[in-house]
């Protein structure tokens, strides 16, 4: 085939492609852009000065002007129809009907049949599927089925009334997107938001800016989240706060079940109980309003705010359980607490505020382990207290507080009591007292005196008035009275006759200056609240 034949063949193919394209474009264009039709009018007029190329249609006594574009019917008192532009201006009792459900009423209307966009003005009402939107200016795009208002709008249905400055209505999705001064009113709650999406059928709301939800007995704040008023659940993020009559709850994220009165809180938790003056913090927790209880399972810290020496408690898990009159706080595993100069550690702590009672215990040791462990290893596991310079431990520690003053009142220790105190003159030496049980009294939140009963043993370094070591007192007695002053042991009285010897300096070997079961746990001591908070972080 020569070049001339090739060129002719190419020209024919090119011409055929162009013809097909033009036919397709014409068919497609004719399908997309239909002409506005005049269905009826009482009169017909023209005014080339005011409305060039415009047909002025007016109603008569019997019927309104009626125009139609596809499935849209437009009724009005007067319409100016621009046939070439395929557009219309209507005013006077304007009514639009689209499909089976959508209706629009307004004072005046501009509609473009090419773009299928309209602007409605005046007293505008859009009605669809039981919902009514009222505004003074509305844009409706029929191609994407979206309506917009920009100067304030109000939406009402059977259950709610919603208002905002700006809004977009996605007709196919039956969804609104609101901005600026959004307010939702119904019988049970009020929602106020800066930016919110709302689904009409499900009534679900999605928040994207500062939001407040006010219910009968609660108030919720967040900067992002979701709320389902039918399922009565919500997820609130970013600066989330729930306030109720009993407490205030903070968290980065809060899941709330209104019907179950339940909430789960994640990250930067703070639960404030104003009546109990109790603050719980952590990074994951759950709240049970019906039971008036809370649990913190990640980095928990409890603060009982008191006029003097607030109580700080840290544990792997913290519980606040029960109604106000019988509320109990429990800490499980790796418990540490601090109150003024008084601090302690345990596997388990239970604080019954109504009774002024605190119980500290260790994790149960099996019979097999009891036979294997040394007395020192058992004492290492036992709950321990530090009162200024004194270290006090035992199998179980119970102390009470004065309910009127909230100050410590008494202490009781059962089994394996062991008191350790570094010698005030030589810190390499330790004063030690051990026995079966202990009963003591506090004054001004400091341990003032204690009695150790049964199998009491003592090692105590004695000094003269010039702080010169006299000797080491080693004694055994069935009962010993101890007095504390200036943050340390001040006086020891043997209630029953002791068996003991005052040994001169350097007479005893180092192992003879240690009672069986001795262990120095000063490296575990909680010195200040930052120790607890830094460990928590």
Coordinates of C-alpha atoms in Angstrom, one line a residue:
X1 CA 0.0 0.0 0.0
X2 CA 1.5 3.4 -1.0
X3 CA 1.6 6.6 1.1
X4 CA -1.5 8.1 -0.6
X5 CA -3.7 5.1 0.3
X6 CA -2.4 5.1 3.9
X7 CA -3.3 8.8 4.2
X8 CA -6.8 8.3 2.9
X9 CA -7.3 5.4 5.2
X10 CA -6.2 7.5 8.2
X11 CA -8.4 10.4 7.2
X12 CA -11.5 8.1 7.0
X13 CA -10.7 6.7 10.5
X14 CA -10.2 10.1 12.0
X15 CA -13.4 11.4 10.4
X16 CA -15.4 8.4 11.7
X17 CA -14.0 8.9 15.3
X18 CA -15.0 12.6 15.2
X19 CA -18.5 11.8 13.9
X20 CA -19.0 9.2 16.7
X21 CA -17.7 11.6 19.3
X22 CA -20.1 14.4 18.2
X23 CA -23.0 12.1 18.1
X24 CA -22.2 10.8 21.7
X25 CA -21.6 14.3 22.9
X26 CA -24.9 15.5 21.5
X27 CA -26.9 12.6 22.9
X28 CA -25.1 12.9 26.3
X29 CA -25.6 16.7 26.4
X30 CA -29.3 16.4 25.5
X31 CA -29.7 13.8 28.3
X32 CA -28.0 16.0 30.9
X33 CA -29.4 19.4 30.0
X34 CA -33.2 19.4 29.6
X35 CA -35.2 22.5 28.9
X36 CA -37.4 24.1 31.6
X37 CA -41.1 23.6 30.5
X38 CA -44.0 25.9 31.0
X39 CA -46.9 23.8 32.3
X40 CA -49.4 26.6 33.0
X41 CA -49.6 30.3 33.5
X42 CA -52.5 32.8 33.8
X43 CA -50.8 35.4 31.6
X44 CA -47.8 35.9 29.4
X45 CA -45.8 39.1 28.9
X46 CA -42.4 40.5 28.0
X47 CA -40.4 43.5 29.1
X48 CA -37.1 43.8 27.1
X49 CA -35.9 46.7 29.3
X50 CA -36.2 45.0 32.6
X51 CA -35.9 41.4 31.5
X52 CA -34.2 41.1 28.1
X53 CA -35.2 37.7 26.5
X54 CA -37.4 37.0 29.5
X55 CA -40.9 35.7 29.4
X56 CA -43.0 37.1 32.3
X57 CA -45.5 34.6 33.5
X58 CA -48.1 35.4 36.1
X59 CA -50.8 33.5 37.9
X60 CA -54.5 34.1 37.5
X61 CA -57.3 33.6 40.0
X62 CA -57.5 29.9 39.6
X63 CA -53.9 28.6 39.4
X64 CA -50.3 29.5 40.0
X65 CA -47.6 29.7 37.5
X66 CA -46.3 26.1 37.0
X67 CA -42.9 25.3 35.5
X68 CA -41.2 21.9 35.3
X69 CA -37.6 20.8 35.0
X70 CA -37.2 17.0 34.9
X71 CA -38.7 15.8 38.3
X72 CA -38.8 19.3 39.7
X73 CA -42.0 21.3 39.7
X74 CA -41.9 25.1 40.5
X75 CA -45.1 27.0 41.5
X76 CA -45.2 30.8 42.0
X77 CA -47.3 33.9 41.6
X78 CA -44.8 35.3 39.1
X79 CA -41.9 33.8 37.1
X80 CA -39.5 35.3 34.6
X81 CA -38.4 32.5 32.3
X82 CA -35.3 32.9 30.2
X83 CA -35.6 30.3 27.6
X84 CA -32.1 30.7 26.0
X85 CA -30.4 30.7 29.4
X86 CA -32.7 27.9 30.5
X87 CA -33.2 29.7 33.8
X88 CA -36.0 31.2 35.8
X89 CA -36.6 33.8 38.5
X90 CA -39.7 33.2 40.6
X91 CA -41.3 35.1 43.4
X92 CA -44.5 35.3 45.4
X93 CA -45.6 32.2 47.3
X94 CA -42.9 30.1 45.6
X95 CA -43.3 26.3 46.1
X96 CA -41.0 23.5 44.7
X97 CA -41.7 19.8 44.7
X98 CA -39.0 17.3 43.8
X99 CA -39.8 13.6 43.8
X100 CA -42.1 12.2 46.4
X101 CA -40.8 13.8 49.6
X102 CA -38.8 17.0 49.0
X103 CA -40.6 20.4 49.1
X104 CA -39.3 23.9 49.3
X105 CA -41.2 27.1 50.1
X106 CA -39.7 30.6 49.8
X107 CA -40.5 34.2 48.8
X108 CA -38.3 34.3 45.8
X109 CA -36.1 31.9 43.8
X110 CA -33.4 31.9 41.1
X111 CA -33.0 28.6 39.3
X112 CA -30.5 27.7 36.6
X113 CA -31.6 24.6 34.5
X114 CA -28.1 24.1 33.1
X115 CA -26.3 23.8 36.4
X116 CA -29.4 22.6 38.3
X117 CA -28.6 25.1 41.1
X118 CA -31.0 27.3 42.8
X119 CA -31.0 30.1 45.4
X120 CA -34.1 30.6 47.6
X121 CA -34.7 33.8 49.6
X122 CA -37.0 35.2 52.2
X123 CA -38.9 32.8 54.5
X124 CA -37.4 29.6 53.2
X125 CA -38.7 26.2 54.3
X126 CA -37.2 22.9 53.0
X127 CA -39.3 19.8 53.9
X128 CA -38.0 16.3 53.4
X129 CA -38.9 13.0 55.1
X130 CA -40.5 14.5 58.2
X131 CA -37.8 17.2 58.6
X132 CA -38.2 20.9 58.1
X133 CA -35.3 23.3 57.5
X134 CA -36.0 27.0 58.0
X135 CA -33.6 29.8 56.9
X136 CA -33.6 33.1 55.0
X137 CA -31.2 32.1 52.2
X138 CA -30.7 28.6 50.8
X139 CA -28.6 27.2 48.0
X140 CA -29.7 23.9 46.5
X141 CA -27.6 21.9 44.1
X142 CA -29.7 19.2 42.4
X143 CA -26.8 17.4 40.7
X144 CA -25.1 16.5 44.0
X145 CA -28.3 16.7 46.1
X146 CA -26.9 19.2 48.6
X147 CA -28.5 22.2 50.2
X148 CA -26.6 25.0 52.0
X149 CA -27.5 27.9 54.3
X150 CA -25.1 30.6 55.4
X151 CA -26.9 33.1 57.6
X152 CA -28.6 31.0 60.3
X153 CA -30.9 28.0 59.9
X154 CA -33.2 25.9 62.1
X155 CA -34.1 22.2 61.5
X156 CA -37.0 20.5 63.3
X157 CA -38.3 16.9 63.3
X158 CA -40.4 14.9 65.6
X159 CA -37.7 14.6 68.3
X160 CA -35.3 17.5 68.0
X161 CA -34.7 21.1 67.0
X162 CA -31.3 22.0 65.6
X163 CA -30.0 25.5 64.8
X164 CA -26.6 26.8 63.5
X165 CA -25.1 29.7 61.6
X166 CA -23.9 27.7 58.6
X167 CA -25.1 24.3 57.4
X168 CA -25.0 21.8 54.6
X169 CA -27.8 19.2 54.0
X170 CA -26.7 16.1 52.1
X171 CA -30.1 15.0 50.9
X172 CA -29.3 11.4 49.7
X173 CA -27.5 10.7 53.0
X174 CA -30.1 12.5 55.1
X175 CA -27.2 14.1 56.8
X176 CA -26.4 17.6 58.0
X177 CA -23.0 19.3 58.4
X178 CA -23.3 22.2 60.8
X179 CA -20.8 25.0 61.7
X180 CA -20.9 27.9 64.2
X181 CA -23.2 28.1 67.2
X182 CA -24.7 24.6 66.6
X183 CA -27.5 23.8 69.1
X184 CA -29.6 20.6 69.4
X185 CA -32.6 20.6 71.6
X186 CA -34.8 17.7 72.6
X187 CA -36.6 16.5 75.7
X188 CA -33.6 14.9 77.4
X189 CA -30.5 16.8 76.5
X190 CA -29.0 19.9 74.8
X191 CA -26.0 19.7 72.5
X192 CA -24.0 22.8 71.7
X193 CA -21.1 22.6 69.3
X194 CA -18.9 24.7 67.0
X195 CA -18.8 22.0 64.3
X196 CA -21.0 18.9 64.1
X197 CA -22.4 16.4 61.6
X198 CA -25.9 15.1 62.3
X199 CA -27.7 12.1 60.7
X200 CA -31.5 12.7 60.7
X201 CA -32.6 9.1 60.7
X202 CA -30.3 7.7 63.4
X203 CA -30.0 11.1 65.3
X204 CA -26.3 10.3 65.6
X205 CA -24.0 13.3 66.0
X206 CA -20.2 13.6 65.2
X207 CA -18.3 16.5 66.7
X208 CA -15.2 18.2 65.3
X209 CA -14.7 21.1 67.6
X210 CA -15.6 22.3 71.1
X211 CA -18.9 20.7 72.2
X212 CA -21.1 20.6 75.3
X213 CA -23.8 18.0 75.9
X214 CA -26.1 18.7 78.9
X215 CA -28.4 16.0 80.2
X216 CA -30.7 15.7 83.2
X217 CA -27.9 14.9 85.6
X218 CA -24.7 15.3 83.7
X219 CA -22.7 17.6 81.5
X220 CA -20.2 16.5 78.8
X221 CA -17.4 18.6 77.2
X222 CA -15.2 17.5 74.3
X223 CA -13.4 18.8 71.2
X224 CA -14.2 15.8 69.1
X225 CA -16.4 12.7 69.4
X226 CA -19.6 10.9 68.7
X227 CA -23.0 10.6 70.4
X228 CA -25.9 8.2 69.7
X229 CA -29.0 9.4 71.6
X230 CA -31.0 6.3 70.6
X231 CA -28.4 3.8 71.8
X232 CA -27.5 6.3 74.6
X233 CA -23.8 5.9 74.0
X234 CA -21.0 8.3 73.2
X235 CA -17.3 8.5 72.5
X236 CA -15.7 11.8 73.5
X237 CA -12.1 12.8 72.6
X238 CA -9.8 15.7 73.1
X239 CA -10.2 17.5 76.4
X240 CA -13.1 15.3 77.3
X241 CA -14.9 16.0 80.6
X242 CA -18.0 14.4 82.1
X243 CA -19.5 16.3 85.1
X244 CA -22.2 14.7 87.4
X245 CA -23.6 15.5 90.8
X246 CA -21.0 13.1 92.3
X247 CA -17.8 13.7 90.4
X248 CA -15.9 15.2 87.5
X249 CA -14.2 12.9 85.0
X250 CA -11.4 14.0 82.7
X251 CA -9.6 12.0 79.9
X252 CA -8.2 12.1 76.4
X253 CA -10.9 9.7 75.4
X254 CA -14.1 8.8 77.2
X255 CA -16.6 6.1 76.2
X256 CA -20.0 6.7 77.9
X257 CA -23.0 4.5 78.2
X258 CA -25.8 6.6 79.6
X259 CA -28.3 3.8 80.1
X260 CA -25.8 1.6 82.0
X261 CA -24.3 4.7 83.8
X262 CA -20.9 3.4 82.7
X263 CA -17.8 5.1 81.3
X264 CA -14.3 3.9 80.3
X265 CA -11.6 6.5 80.2
X266 CA -8.2 6.4 78.4
X267 CA -5.1 8.5 78.9
X268 CA -4.5 11.4 81.2
X269 CA -7.4 10.3 83.5
X270 CA -8.6 12.4 86.4
X271 CA -11.6 11.5 88.4
X272 CA -12.5 14.1 91.1
X273 CA -14.9 13.2 93.9
X274 CA -15.7 16.5 95.5
X275 CA -17.7 15.1 98.4
X276 CA -15.0 12.6 99.3
X277 CA -12.2 15.0 98.4
X278 CA -10.7 12.1 96.4
X279 CA -8.8 12.4 93.1
X280 CA -8.0 9.4 91.0
X281 CA -5.5 9.7 88.1
X282 CA -4.1 7.2 85.5
X283 CA -4.1 6.2 81.9
X284 CA -7.0 3.7 81.8
X285 CA -10.0 3.4 84.0
X286 CA -13.7 2.5 84.3
X287 CA -16.5 4.2 86.1
X288 CA -19.7 2.6 87.4
X289 CA -22.2 5.3 88.4
X290 CA -24.9 3.0 89.7
X291 CA -22.4 1.3 92.0
X292 CA -20.7 4.6 92.7
X293 CA -17.4 2.9 91.9
X294 CA -14.3 3.4 89.8
X295 CA -11.3 1.3 88.8
X296 CA -8.0 2.5 87.4
X297 CA -5.8 -0.2 85.9
X298 CA -3.0 1.7 84.2
X299 CA -0.6 4.0 86.1
X300 CA -3.1 4.7 88.9
X301 CA -2.6 7.3 91.6
X302 CA -5.1 8.3 94.3
X303 CA -5.0 11.5 96.2
X304 CA -7.2 12.0 99.3
X305 CA -7.2 15.8 99.8
X306 CA -7.1 16.7 103.5
X307 CA -6.5 19.9 105.4
X308 CA -3.3 18.5 106.7
X309 CA -1.0 16.0 105.0
X310 CA -3.0 14.7 102.0
X311 CA -2.8 11.0 101.3
X312 CA -1.2 9.7 98.1
X313 CA -1.7 6.1 97.1
X314 CA -0.1 4.3 94.0
X315 CA -0.7 0.7 92.9
X316 CA -0.9 -1.4 89.8
X317 CA -4.7 -1.3 90.2
X318 CA -6.8 1.0 92.3
X319 CA -10.5 0.7 93.2
X320 CA -12.9 3.2 94.7
X321 CA -15.9 1.1 95.6
X322 CA -19.4 1.8 97.0
X323 CA -21.7 4.6 98.0
X324 CA -20.4 7.6 100.0
X325 CA -21.4 6.2 103.4
X326 CA -19.5 2.9 102.9
X327 CA -16.9 3.8 100.3
X328 CA -13.7 1.7 100.3
X329 CA -10.5 2.3 98.3
X330 CA -8.4 -0.7 97.4
X331 CA -5.0 -1.0 95.9
X332 CA -3.6 -4.2 94.4
X333 CA 0.0 -5.1 93.8
X334 CA 3.0 -2.8 94.3
X335 CA 1.1 -0.5 96.6
X336 CA 2.9 2.6 97.8
X337 CA 1.6 5.5 99.8
X338 CA 2.6 8.8 101.4
X339 CA 1.0 11.0 104.0
X340 CA 3.3 13.8 105.2
X341 CA 6.4 12.1 106.6
X342 CA 4.5 8.8 106.9
X343 CA 4.8 6.4 104.0
X344 CA 4.6 2.7 103.2
X345 CA 4.5 -0.2 100.8
X346 CA 2.5 -3.4 100.5
X347 CA 1.0 -5.9 98.1
X348 CA -2.5 -4.9 99.1
X349 CA -4.1 -1.9 100.8
X350 CA -7.7 -1.3 101.8
X351 CA -8.9 2.1 103.1
X352 CA -12.4 2.3 104.6
X353 CA -12.9 6.1 105.0
X354 CA -16.2 5.8 106.9
X355 CA -14.5 3.7 109.6
X356 CA -11.2 5.5 109.4
X357 CA -9.6 2.2 108.9
X358 CA -6.6 1.2 106.7
X359 CA -5.4 -2.4 106.2
X360 CA -2.0 -3.3 104.6
X361 CA -1.2 -6.9 103.7
X362 CA 1.2 -9.0 101.7
X363 CA 0.4 -11.5 99.0
X364 CA -0.3 -14.9 100.5
X365 CA 2.8 -17.0 100.8
X366 CA 2.3 -20.8 100.2
X367 CA 3.2 -23.3 103.0
X368 CA 6.0 -24.6 100.8
X369 CA 7.5 -21.1 100.4
X370 CA 7.2 -20.4 104.1
X371 CA 9.4 -23.4 104.7
X372 CA 11.9 -22.3 102.1
X373 CA 12.1 -18.5 102.7
X374 CA 14.3 -17.1 105.4
X375 CA 12.8 -14.7 107.9
X376 CA 14.6 -11.8 106.2
X377 CA 13.1 -12.8 102.8
X378 CA 9.6 -12.9 104.4
X379 CA 10.2 -9.5 106.0
X380 CA 11.2 -8.2 102.5
X381 CA 7.8 -9.2 101.2
X382 CA 5.9 -7.9 104.2
X383 CA 4.1 -4.5 104.2
X384 CA 6.3 -1.8 105.6
X385 CA 5.9 1.7 107.0
X386 CA 8.4 4.5 107.4
X387 CA 7.6 7.1 110.1
X388 CA 10.4 9.6 109.8
X389 CA 13.5 7.6 110.7
X390 CA 11.7 4.4 111.8
X391 CA 11.1 1.4 109.5
X392 CA 8.2 -0.8 110.7
X393 CA 7.0 -4.0 109.1
X394 CA 4.9 -7.1 109.8
X395 CA 2.6 -9.6 108.2
X396 CA -0.5 -7.4 108.5
X397 CA -0.6 -3.7 109.4
X398 CA -3.8 -1.9 110.5
X399 CA -4.0 1.7 111.4
X400 CA -7.0 4.0 112.2
X401 CA -7.6 7.7 111.9
X402 CA -9.7 10.1 113.9
X403 CA -12.9 10.7 111.9
X404 CA -13.2 14.3 113.2
X405 CA -9.7 15.4 112.4
X406 CA -8.7 12.9 109.7
X407 CA -5.4 12.5 111.5
X408 CA -3.8 9.1 112.3
X409 CA -4.9 7.7 115.6
X410 CA -3.6 4.1 116.2
X411 CA -1.7 1.3 114.7
X412 CA -1.8 -2.5 115.1
X413 CA 0.6 -5.1 113.5
X414 CA 0.1 -8.8 113.7
X415 CA 2.9 -11.3 113.3
X416 CA 6.6 -10.7 112.5
X417 CA 6.8 -7.2 113.8
X418 CA 10.2 -5.7 113.0
X419 CA 11.3 -2.1 113.7
X420 CA 14.6 -0.9 112.2
X421 CA 16.1 2.5 112.8
X422 CA 19.6 3.7 111.7
X423 CA 21.7 4.8 114.6
X424 CA 21.6 8.6 114.8
X425 CA 25.4 8.7 115.6
X426 CA 26.8 6.0 113.4
X427 CA 24.6 5.2 110.3
X428 CA 26.4 1.9 109.8
X429 CA 24.6 0.7 113.0
X430 CA 21.0 -0.2 113.3
X431 CA 18.7 -0.2 116.3
X432 CA 16.3 -3.1 116.0
X433 CA 13.2 -4.3 117.9
X434 CA 11.2 -7.4 116.9
X435 CA 8.3 -9.3 118.3
X436 CA 5.0 -11.0 117.5
X437 CA 2.5 -8.1 117.7
X438 CA 2.5 -4.3 118.0
X439 CA 0.0 -1.7 119.2
X440 CA 0.7 2.0 118.9
X441 CA -0.7 5.5 119.1
X442 CA -0.2 8.6 116.9
X443 CA -0.1 12.2 117.8
X444 CA -0.1 14.9 115.1
X445 CA 0.2 12.2 112.5
X446 CA 3.4 11.0 114.1
X447 CA 3.9 7.7 115.9
X448 CA 4.1 8.6 119.6
X449 CA 4.4 5.3 121.4
X450 CA 4.1 1.5 120.8
X451 CA 4.0 -1.7 122.7
X452 CA 5.5 -4.9 121.3
X453 CA 4.1 -8.1 122.8
X454 CA 5.4 -11.7 122.9
X455 CA 8.9 -12.8 122.0
X456 CA 10.2 -9.3 121.9
X457 CA 13.9 -8.9 121.1
X458 CA 16.1 -5.8 121.0
X459 CA 19.4 -4.5 119.8
X460 CA 20.0 -0.9 120.8
X461 CA 23.1 1.4 120.7
X462 CA 23.5 3.3 124.0
X463 CA 25.3 6.7 124.2
X464 CA 26.1 9.1 127.0
X465 CA 25.4 12.8 127.2
X466 CA 28.5 13.5 125.1
X467 CA 27.3 11.1 122.3
X468 CA 30.0 8.6 123.2
X469 CA 29.0 5.0 122.7
X470 CA 28.5 3.2 126.0
X471 CA 27.7 -0.2 124.5
X472 CA 25.2 -2.3 122.6
X473 CA 22.1 -3.5 124.6
X474 CA 20.9 -6.9 123.6
X475 CA 17.8 -8.0 125.4
X476 CA 14.7 -10.4 125.3
X477 CA 11.4 -9.6 127.0
X478 CA 7.8 -10.6 126.6
X479 CA 6.7 -7.0 126.3
X480 CA 8.5 -3.7 125.4
X481 CA 7.2 -0.1 125.5
X482 CA 8.7 2.3 122.9
X483 CA 8.4 6.1 122.9
X484 CA 9.2 8.1 119.8
X485 CA 10.3 11.8 119.8
X486 CA 12.2 14.0 117.3
X487 CA 11.5 11.6 114.5
X488 CA 13.2 8.6 116.2
X489 CA 13.1 6.2 119.1
X490 CA 13.5 8.2 122.3
X491 CA 13.0 5.8 125.1
X492 CA 12.5 2.0 125.6
X493 CA 10.9 0.5 128.7
X494 CA 10.8 -3.2 129.4
X495 CA 7.3 -3.9 130.8
X496 CA 8.4 -7.3 132.0
X497 CA 11.9 -8.2 133.4
X498 CA 14.2 -8.6 130.4
X499 CA 17.0 -11.0 129.9
X500 CA 19.9 -9.0 128.4
X501 CA 23.4 -7.7 128.5
X502 CA 24.9 -4.3 127.7
X503 CA 28.0 -5.3 125.6
X504 CA 30.9 -2.9 125.3
X505 CA 31.9 -1.4 122.0
X506 CA 33.6 -3.8 119.5
X507 CA 32.8 -6.8 121.8
X508 CA 30.2 -8.2 119.4
X509 CA 30.9 -9.6 116.0
X510 CA 29.0 -7.8 113.2
X511 CA 26.6 -10.8 112.8
X512 CA 25.8 -10.5 116.5
X513 CA 24.5 -7.0 116.0
X514 CA 21.8 -8.1 113.6
X515 CA 18.6 -9.8 114.8
X516 CA 17.3 -12.7 112.8
X517 CA 15.0 -11.4 110.0
X518 CA 16.7 -8.0 109.8
X519 CA 16.5 -6.2 106.5
X520 CA 17.2 -2.6 105.7
X521 CA 14.6 -1.3 103.2
X522 CA 15.5 2.4 103.3
X523 CA 16.2 2.3 99.6
X524 CA 12.5 1.7 99.0
X525 CA 11.3 4.6 101.1
X526 CA 9.0 7.1 99.5
X527 CA 10.5 10.5 100.4
X528 CA 8.0 12.8 98.7
X529 CA 5.0 12.8 96.4
X530 CA 7.2 13.4 93.3
X531 CA 8.6 9.8 93.9
X532 CA 5.1 8.5 93.3
X533 CA 4.2 10.8 90.5
X534 CA 7.5 10.2 88.6
X535 CA 7.2 6.5 89.0
X536 CA 3.7 6.7 87.6
X537 CA 4.8 8.7 84.6

